[in-house]
PDB file of C-alpha atoms in Angstrom:
ATOM      1  CA  GLY D  12      -0.050   0.049  -0.048  1.00 62.00           C
ATOM      2  CA  ARG D  13       2.977   2.459  -0.078  1.00 75.00           C
ATOM      3  CA  ALA D  14       4.593   3.940  -3.184  1.00 86.00           C
ATOM      4  CA  ASP D  15       8.408   2.305  -3.707  1.00 91.00           C
ATOM      5  CA  VAL D  16      11.196   4.661  -4.692  1.00 95.00           C
ATOM      6  CA  VAL D  17      13.039   4.588  -8.110  1.00 97.00           C
ATOM      7  CA  THR D  18      15.731   6.638  -8.799  1.00 97.00           C
ATOM      8  CA  GLY D  19      18.213   7.162 -11.536  1.00 97.00           C
ATOM      9  CA  VAL D  20      21.539   8.911 -12.132  1.00 95.00           C
ATOM     10  CA  GLY D  21      21.558  12.162 -13.762  1.00 94.00           C
ATOM     11  CA  SER D  22      23.811  14.017 -16.737  1.00 90.00           C
ATOM     12  CA  GLY D  23      27.249  12.957 -16.003  1.00 93.00           C
ATOM     13  CA  GLY D  24      26.717   9.353 -14.911  1.00 96.00           C
ATOM     14  CA  ALA D  25      25.961   6.003 -15.750  1.00 96.00           C
ATOM     15  CA  PRO D  26      23.026   5.114 -16.672  1.00 97.00           C
ATOM     16  CA  HIS D  27      22.128   3.406 -13.072  1.00 98.00           C
ATOM     17  CA  VAL D  28      18.783   2.633 -11.740  1.00 98.00           C
ATOM     18  CA  LYS D  29      17.650   2.283  -8.038  1.00 98.00           C
ATOM     19  CA  VAL D  30      14.594   0.638  -6.717  1.00 97.00           C
ATOM     20  CA  PHE D  31      13.470   1.168  -2.953  1.00 96.00           C
ATOM     21  CA  ASP D  32      10.868  -0.553  -1.152  1.00 94.00           C
ATOM     22  CA  GLY D  33       8.308   2.316  -0.041  1.00 90.00           C
ATOM     23  CA  PRO D  34       7.819   0.859   3.658  1.00 91.00           C
ATOM     24  CA  THR D  35      11.530  -0.137   4.275  1.00 93.00           C
ATOM     25  CA  LEU D  36      13.746   2.051   1.742  1.00 93.00           C
ATOM     26  CA  GLY D  37      15.413  -1.195   1.090  1.00 95.00           C
ATOM     27  CA  GLU D  38      17.369  -1.673  -2.090  1.00 97.00           C
ATOM     28  CA  VAL D  39      15.243  -3.716  -4.273  1.00 95.00           C
ATOM     29  CA  PHE D  40      16.912  -3.613  -7.612  1.00 97.00           C
ATOM     30  CA  SER D  41      19.903  -1.898  -8.857  1.00 98.00           C
ATOM     31  CA  PHE D  42      20.698  -1.900 -12.337  1.00 98.00           C
ATOM     32  CA  PHE D  43      22.416  -0.224 -15.917  1.00 98.00           C
ATOM     33  CA  ALA D  44      19.266   0.619 -17.956  1.00 97.00           C
ATOM     34  CA  PHE D  45      21.391   1.137 -20.862  1.00 97.00           C
ATOM     35  CA  VAL D  46      25.272   0.540 -21.657  1.00 94.00           C
ATOM     36  CA  ASP D  47      27.554   1.660 -18.340  1.00 90.00           C
ATOM     37  CA  ALA D  48      29.659   3.720 -20.594  1.00 92.00           C
ATOM     38  CA  LEU D  49      26.918   6.500 -21.236  1.00 92.00           C
ATOM     39  CA  ARG D  50      27.462   9.236 -18.982  1.00 94.00           C
ATOM     40  CA  GLY D  51      24.313  11.280 -19.719  1.00 95.00           C
ATOM     41  CA  GLY D  52      22.516   9.827 -16.914  1.00 96.00           C
ATOM     42  CA  VAL D  53      18.894   7.896 -17.316  1.00 98.00           C
ATOM     43  CA  SER D  54      15.264   9.529 -17.012  1.00 97.00           C
ATOM     44  CA  VAL D  55      13.183   7.366 -14.919  1.00 98.00           C
ATOM     45  CA  ARG D  56       9.452   6.998 -14.503  1.00 97.00           C
ATOM     46  CA  ALA D  57       7.301   4.343 -13.076  1.00 96.00           C
ATOM     47  CA  GLY D  58       3.631   3.320 -14.248  1.00 95.00           C
ATOM     48  CA  ASP D  59       1.561   0.346 -15.320  1.00 95.00           C
ATOM     49  CA  VAL D  60       2.490  -0.009 -18.830  1.00 94.00           C
ATOM     50  CA  ASP D  61       1.634  -3.861 -19.718  1.00 93.00           C
ATOM     51  CA  GLY D  62      -1.761  -3.399 -17.373  1.00 92.00           C
ATOM     52  CA  ASP D  63      -0.895  -6.095 -14.938  1.00 93.00           C
ATOM     53  CA  GLY D  64      -1.978  -3.308 -12.178  1.00 92.00           C
ATOM     54  CA  ARG D  65       1.968  -3.154 -11.133  1.00 92.00           C
ATOM     55  CA  ALA D  66       4.017  -0.298 -11.733  1.00 94.00           C
ATOM     56  CA  ASP D  67       6.558  -0.638 -14.180  1.00 96.00           C
ATOM     57  CA  ILE D  68      10.228   0.946 -14.935  1.00 97.00           C
ATOM     58  CA  VAL D  69      10.297   3.166 -18.042  1.00 97.00           C
ATOM     59  CA  THR D  70      13.998   4.315 -18.959  1.00 98.00           C
ATOM     60  CA  GLY D  71      15.287   7.051 -21.715  1.00 97.00           C
ATOM     61  CA  ALA D  72      18.801   7.626 -22.432  1.00 97.00           C
ATOM     62  CA  GLY D  73      20.366  10.623 -21.033  1.00 96.00           C
ATOM     63  CA  PRO D  74      22.009  13.668 -23.637  1.00 95.00           C
ATOM     64  CA  GLY D  75      24.666  11.728 -25.365  1.00 94.00           C
ATOM     65  CA  GLY D  76      23.108   8.741 -26.017  1.00 95.00           C
ATOM     66  CA  ALA D  77      19.971   8.107 -28.498  1.00 96.00           C
ATOM     67  CA  PRO D  78      16.645   8.929 -28.078  1.00 96.00           C
ATOM     68  CA  HIS D  79      16.314   5.045 -26.809  1.00 96.00           C
ATOM     69  CA  ILE D  80      13.086   4.189 -24.229  1.00 96.00           C
ATOM     70  CA  LYS D  81      13.221   0.830 -22.366  1.00 97.00           C
ATOM     71  CA  ALA D  82      10.361  -0.454 -20.114  1.00 96.00           C
ATOM     72  CA  PHE D  83      10.927  -3.053 -17.582  1.00 97.00           C
ATOM     73  CA  ASN D  84       8.464  -5.035 -15.805  1.00 95.00           C
ATOM     74  CA  GLY D  85       7.971  -4.027 -12.363  1.00 94.00           C
ATOM     75  CA  ARG D  86       8.301  -7.459 -10.398  1.00 94.00           C
ATOM     76  CA  ASP D  87      11.528  -9.092 -12.505  1.00 96.00           C
ATOM     77  CA  LEU D  88      13.060  -6.258 -14.518  1.00 96.00           C
ATOM     78  CA  SER D  89      12.461  -8.285 -18.123  1.00 96.00           C
ATOM     79  CA  LEU D  90      12.423  -6.077 -20.796  1.00 96.00           C
ATOM     80  CA  LEU D  91       8.512  -5.268 -21.742  1.00 94.00           C
ATOM     81  CA  GLN D  92       9.764  -2.738 -24.595  1.00 92.00           C
ATOM     82  CA  SER D  93      12.595  -1.301 -26.303  1.00 94.00           C
ATOM     83  CA  PHE D  94      12.526   1.368 -28.606  1.00 94.00           C
ATOM     84  CA  PHE D  95      13.891   4.730 -30.291  1.00 95.00           C
ATOM     85  CA  ALA D  96      11.477   7.877 -30.033  1.00 94.00           C
ATOM     86  CA  ASP D  97      12.865   9.410 -32.289  1.00 93.00           C
ATOM     87  CA  ASP D  98      16.072   9.059 -35.006  1.00 94.00           C
ATOM     88  CA  PRO D  99      18.273   6.506 -33.476  1.00 96.00           C
ATOM     89  CA  ASN D 100      21.507   8.753 -34.735  1.00 96.00           C
ATOM     90  CA  SER D 101      20.540  11.644 -32.471  1.00 95.00           C
ATOM     91  CA  ARG D 102      22.730  12.406 -29.238  1.00 95.00           C
ATOM     92  CA  ASP D 103      20.249  14.481 -27.197  1.00 95.00           C
ATOM     93  CA  GLY D 104      18.897  11.411 -25.443  1.00 96.00           C
ATOM     94  CA  VAL D 105      15.088  11.556 -24.454  1.00 96.00           C
ATOM     95  CA  PHE D 106      13.291  12.744 -21.222  1.00 96.00           C
ATOM     96  CA  VAL D 107      10.359   9.959 -20.258  1.00 97.00           C
ATOM     97  CA  GLY D 108       6.725  10.213 -18.855  1.00 95.00           C
ATOM     98  CA  VAL D 109       4.286   7.725 -18.006  1.00 96.00           C
ATOM     99  CA  ALA D 110       0.481   8.501 -18.046  1.00 93.00           C
ATOM    100  CA  ASN D 111      -2.016   6.885 -18.230  1.00 92.00           C
ATOM    101  CA  LEU D 112      -3.974   9.165 -21.032  1.00 89.00           C
ATOM    102  CA  ALA D 113      -6.747   6.321 -22.338  1.00 86.00           C
ATOM    103  CA  GLY D 114      -8.067   5.767 -18.792  1.00 88.00           C
ATOM    104  CA  ASP D 115      -7.534   1.932 -19.888  1.00 89.00           C
ATOM    105  CA  THR D 116      -5.509  -0.602 -18.105  1.00 89.00           C
ATOM    106  CA  ARG D 117      -2.331   0.484 -19.289  1.00 91.00           C
ATOM    107  CA  ALA D 118       0.022   3.758 -19.001  1.00 93.00           C
ATOM    108  CA  GLU D 119       0.690   5.450 -22.348  1.00 93.00           C
ATOM    109  CA  VAL D 120       5.084   6.337 -22.696  1.00 95.00           C
ATOM    110  CA  VAL D 121       5.426   9.950 -23.135  1.00 94.00           C
ATOM    111  CA  ALA D 122       8.839  10.875 -24.567  1.00 95.00           C
ATOM    112  CA  GLY D 123      10.223  14.461 -24.200  1.00 93.00           C
ATOM    113  CA  LEU D 124      12.643  14.743 -27.349  1.00 92.00           C
ATOM    114  CA  ALA D 125      14.543  18.540 -28.285  1.00 85.00           C
ATOM    115  CA  GLY D 126      11.299  20.553 -28.834  1.00 84.00           C
ATOM    116  CA  ARG D 127       8.561  18.627 -29.032  1.00 87.00           C
ATOM    117  CA  VAL D 128       6.618  15.397 -27.364  1.00 90.00           C
ATOM    118  CA  LYS D 129       5.909  12.083 -28.614  1.00 91.00           C
ATOM    119  CA  VAL D 130       3.177   9.794 -27.171  1.00 90.00           C
ATOM    120  CA  PHE D 131       3.706   5.785 -27.551  1.00 90.00           C
ATOM    121  CA  GLY D 132       0.414   3.363 -26.761  1.00 83.00           C
ATOM    122  CA  SER D 133      -2.862   2.836 -27.423  1.00 64.00           C
ATOM    123  CA  VAL D 134      -3.768   6.322 -27.856  1.00 55.00           C
ATOM    124  CA  ALA D 135      -0.554   7.453 -29.865  1.00 56.00           C
ATOM    125  CA  ALA D 136      -2.900   7.436 -33.040  1.00 53.00           C
ATOM    126  CA  LEU D 137      -5.271  10.123 -31.288  1.00 53.00           C
ATOM    127  CA  LEU D 138      -2.619  12.561 -30.068  1.00 54.00           C
ATOM    128  CA  PRO D 139      -0.764  15.293 -32.130  1.00 50.00           C
ATOM    129  CA  TYR D 140       3.054  15.317 -31.697  1.00 49.00           C
ATOM    130  CA  VAL D 141       3.624  18.756 -30.418  1.00 47.00           C
TER     131      VAL D 141
END
C-alpha cells in the first residue's frame, strides 16, 4: 500500500537505476538501463505499461545517448519494450514520462524530445505531436 522509490543518475553519470522498497527503503533492484559507458544519465518513471496492475520502470537514455526508451517489468525487470522515440542517430537523449491518457488498464509512454513530445501506446494515433 506504499509507493516504492525509483531513482536514476543524472547527467554526467552512468544510466544506473535503483528501486527502493517504500516502507523500509531497502534496495529492491539496482541495474544499468543502457550501456554503462554512457555518461548522460538516465530519465526514469514508473507506471503500469503492461496492464498487470503493478508499476513498471520506464527509462530514457540521457544526453549523449540516442533517444532510446526501455520499459522493464516491475516484478522481475524483464524487458517489456525497447524502441527509439526519434532518430536513432540523434544524441540528444530523451526525457520519459508515463501517464494513463486513455483511461484504460495501460499507461502510455510520453517522450520529451528536443522541442517536441511524442506519445506511445494505445492513444498515440489520437494525439498530435507537439
